């Protein structure tokens, strides 16, 4: 089956890089907004029987980006695509993997159900939780960004470095980094009070005189990082912090909040676009080679 890659509008630079890593030209399609805000799509290629990949991150505006992906998949299906794979570098709603109270939906399940109506397969990067894979009725291929980020940090590692999991959810993640980087680990006990507000109850492990390397799947509002770094400094950690995170969403005034902290580097990926982050020491590593390798493997299988 001939391979073709189309891009939604959420992350066109990554789509272009992925196309070039795969030695392709991005597929031609028109995506515009109607005056009332609805999305108009026209697939301008003959894709009859093709192996179609659609790249779209579902970061903010998550609903809109998801709808665009679904419409693009529908247009491809109706043009006779042989197989459709949604490539989702940042998978929005993955944090809604369970109900905290019985008043809530399971958002991640809703999203996988919608994707399964139009796509044959999902390829997602550094998911908040592997539970999402279990929700999906079509094959979901998970591509962790951990090895890429660990390699990017390796040259900065010192005998003072200590990996820090900023909450219980990051405990498995930090252990993967510990295996890759052979560093000790500290665990933070975090309580989330609201979407923006968190508090640190305790830190397990001695961080005094150590350079913290905080690992998390994402930075959203920055609340978790701010409270974690403050708590680490109070306990005698050195004011030279590194952060390894798959998705630097940096919503709202996260950039401003983080710029006030002694962060030497934030090593992340290009899963989402970063705007207005000049004051932050962001080191962005492209997912394009990783995604290209995974797509080549999938096509051989
Ligand atoms: C939570 O479980 C996630 O792993 C992140 O720690 C969290 O989503 C980060 O959000 P924020 O930056 O808003 O604290």
Short mmCIF file of N, CA, C and O and ligand atoms in Angstrom, two decimals, residues 95 128 166-167 190 192 195 198 216-225, ligand 1:
data_model
loop_
_atom_site.label_atom_id
_atom_site.label_comp_id
_atom_site.label_asym_id
_atom_site.label_seq_id
_atom_site.Cartn_x
_atom_site.Cartn_y
_atom_site.Cartn_z
N UNK A 95 -5.82 12.29 30.52
CA UNK A 95 -5.83 12.35 32.00
C UNK A 95 -7.18 11.95 32.58
O UNK A 95 -7.28 11.61 33.73
N UNK A 128 -0.45 9.73 29.03
CA UNK A 128 -0.50 9.95 30.48
C UNK A 128 -0.60 8.61 31.21
O UNK A 128 0.00 8.44 32.26
N UNK A 166 7.05 13.86 40.55
CA UNK A 166 6.29 14.90 41.24
C UNK A 166 4.93 14.46 41.77
O UNK A 166 4.26 15.25 42.45
N UNK A 167 4.53 13.24 41.48
CA UNK A 167 3.29 12.70 42.08
C UNK A 167 3.29 11.18 41.92
O UNK A 167 4.17 10.61 41.26
N UNK A 190 1.83 14.40 46.17
CA UNK A 190 1.10 15.60 45.74
C UNK A 190 -0.39 15.39 45.95
O UNK A 190 -0.90 14.30 45.74
N UNK A 192 -3.95 17.08 44.49
CA UNK A 192 -4.52 18.07 43.56
C UNK A 192 -5.79 18.64 44.18
O UNK A 192 -6.71 17.90 44.55
N UNK A 195 -8.00 22.17 39.14
CA UNK A 195 -7.27 22.08 37.87
C UNK A 195 -5.95 22.81 37.93
O UNK A 195 -4.98 22.44 37.27
N UNK A 198 -2.26 22.65 43.33
CA UNK A 198 -1.81 21.39 43.94
C UNK A 198 -1.02 21.73 45.21
O UNK A 198 -0.58 22.86 45.38
N UNK A 216 8.00 14.20 34.32
CA UNK A 216 6.54 14.13 34.31
C UNK A 216 6.10 13.96 32.86
O UNK A 216 6.83 14.35 31.94
N UNK A 217 4.92 13.39 32.66
CA UNK A 217 4.48 13.23 31.27
C UNK A 217 4.18 14.58 30.63
O UNK A 217 4.38 14.77 29.43
N UNK A 218 3.70 15.55 31.43
CA UNK A 218 3.37 16.85 30.84
C UNK A 218 3.48 17.98 31.86
O UNK A 218 3.39 17.76 33.06
N UNK A 219 3.68 19.18 31.32
CA UNK A 219 3.48 20.40 32.12
C UNK A 219 2.26 21.07 31.51
O UNK A 219 2.26 21.40 30.33
N UNK A 220 1.24 21.27 32.31
CA UNK A 220 0.05 21.95 31.79
C UNK A 220 0.03 23.38 32.33
O UNK A 220 0.63 24.29 31.74
N UNK A 221 -0.57 23.61 33.48
CA UNK A 221 -0.58 24.97 34.05
C UNK A 221 0.74 25.32 34.73
O UNK A 221 0.97 26.47 35.09
N UNK A 222 1.57 24.31 34.96
CA UNK A 222 2.83 24.53 35.68
C UNK A 222 2.68 24.41 37.19
O UNK A 222 3.68 24.44 37.92
N UNK A 223 1.44 24.25 37.67
CA UNK A 223 1.20 24.18 39.12
C UNK A 223 2.02 23.08 39.80
O UNK A 223 2.61 23.29 40.86
N UNK A 224 2.05 21.91 39.18
CA UNK A 224 2.79 20.78 39.78
C UNK A 224 4.28 21.12 39.87
O UNK A 224 4.91 20.87 40.91
N UNK A 225 4.84 21.68 38.81
CA UNK A 225 6.28 22.00 38.81
C UNK A 225 6.59 23.06 39.87
O UNK A 225 7.57 22.95 40.61
C1 LIG B 1 -0.86 14.62 36.40
O1 LIG B 1 -1.19 13.54 36.81
C2 LIG B 1 0.12 14.81 35.28
O2 LIG B 1 1.04 13.77 35.21
C3 LIG B 1 0.85 16.14 35.45
O3 LIG B 1 1.57 16.12 36.67
C4 LIG B 1 -0.12 17.26 35.50
O4 LIG B 1 -1.10 17.09 34.53
C5 LIG B 1 0.58 18.57 35.29
O5 LIG B 1 -0.41 19.56 35.31
P1 LIG B 1 -0.09 21.02 35.86
O6 LIG B 1 1.11 21.51 35.11
O7 LIG B 1 -1.34 21.79 35.53
O8 LIG B 1 0.12 20.91 37.32
#
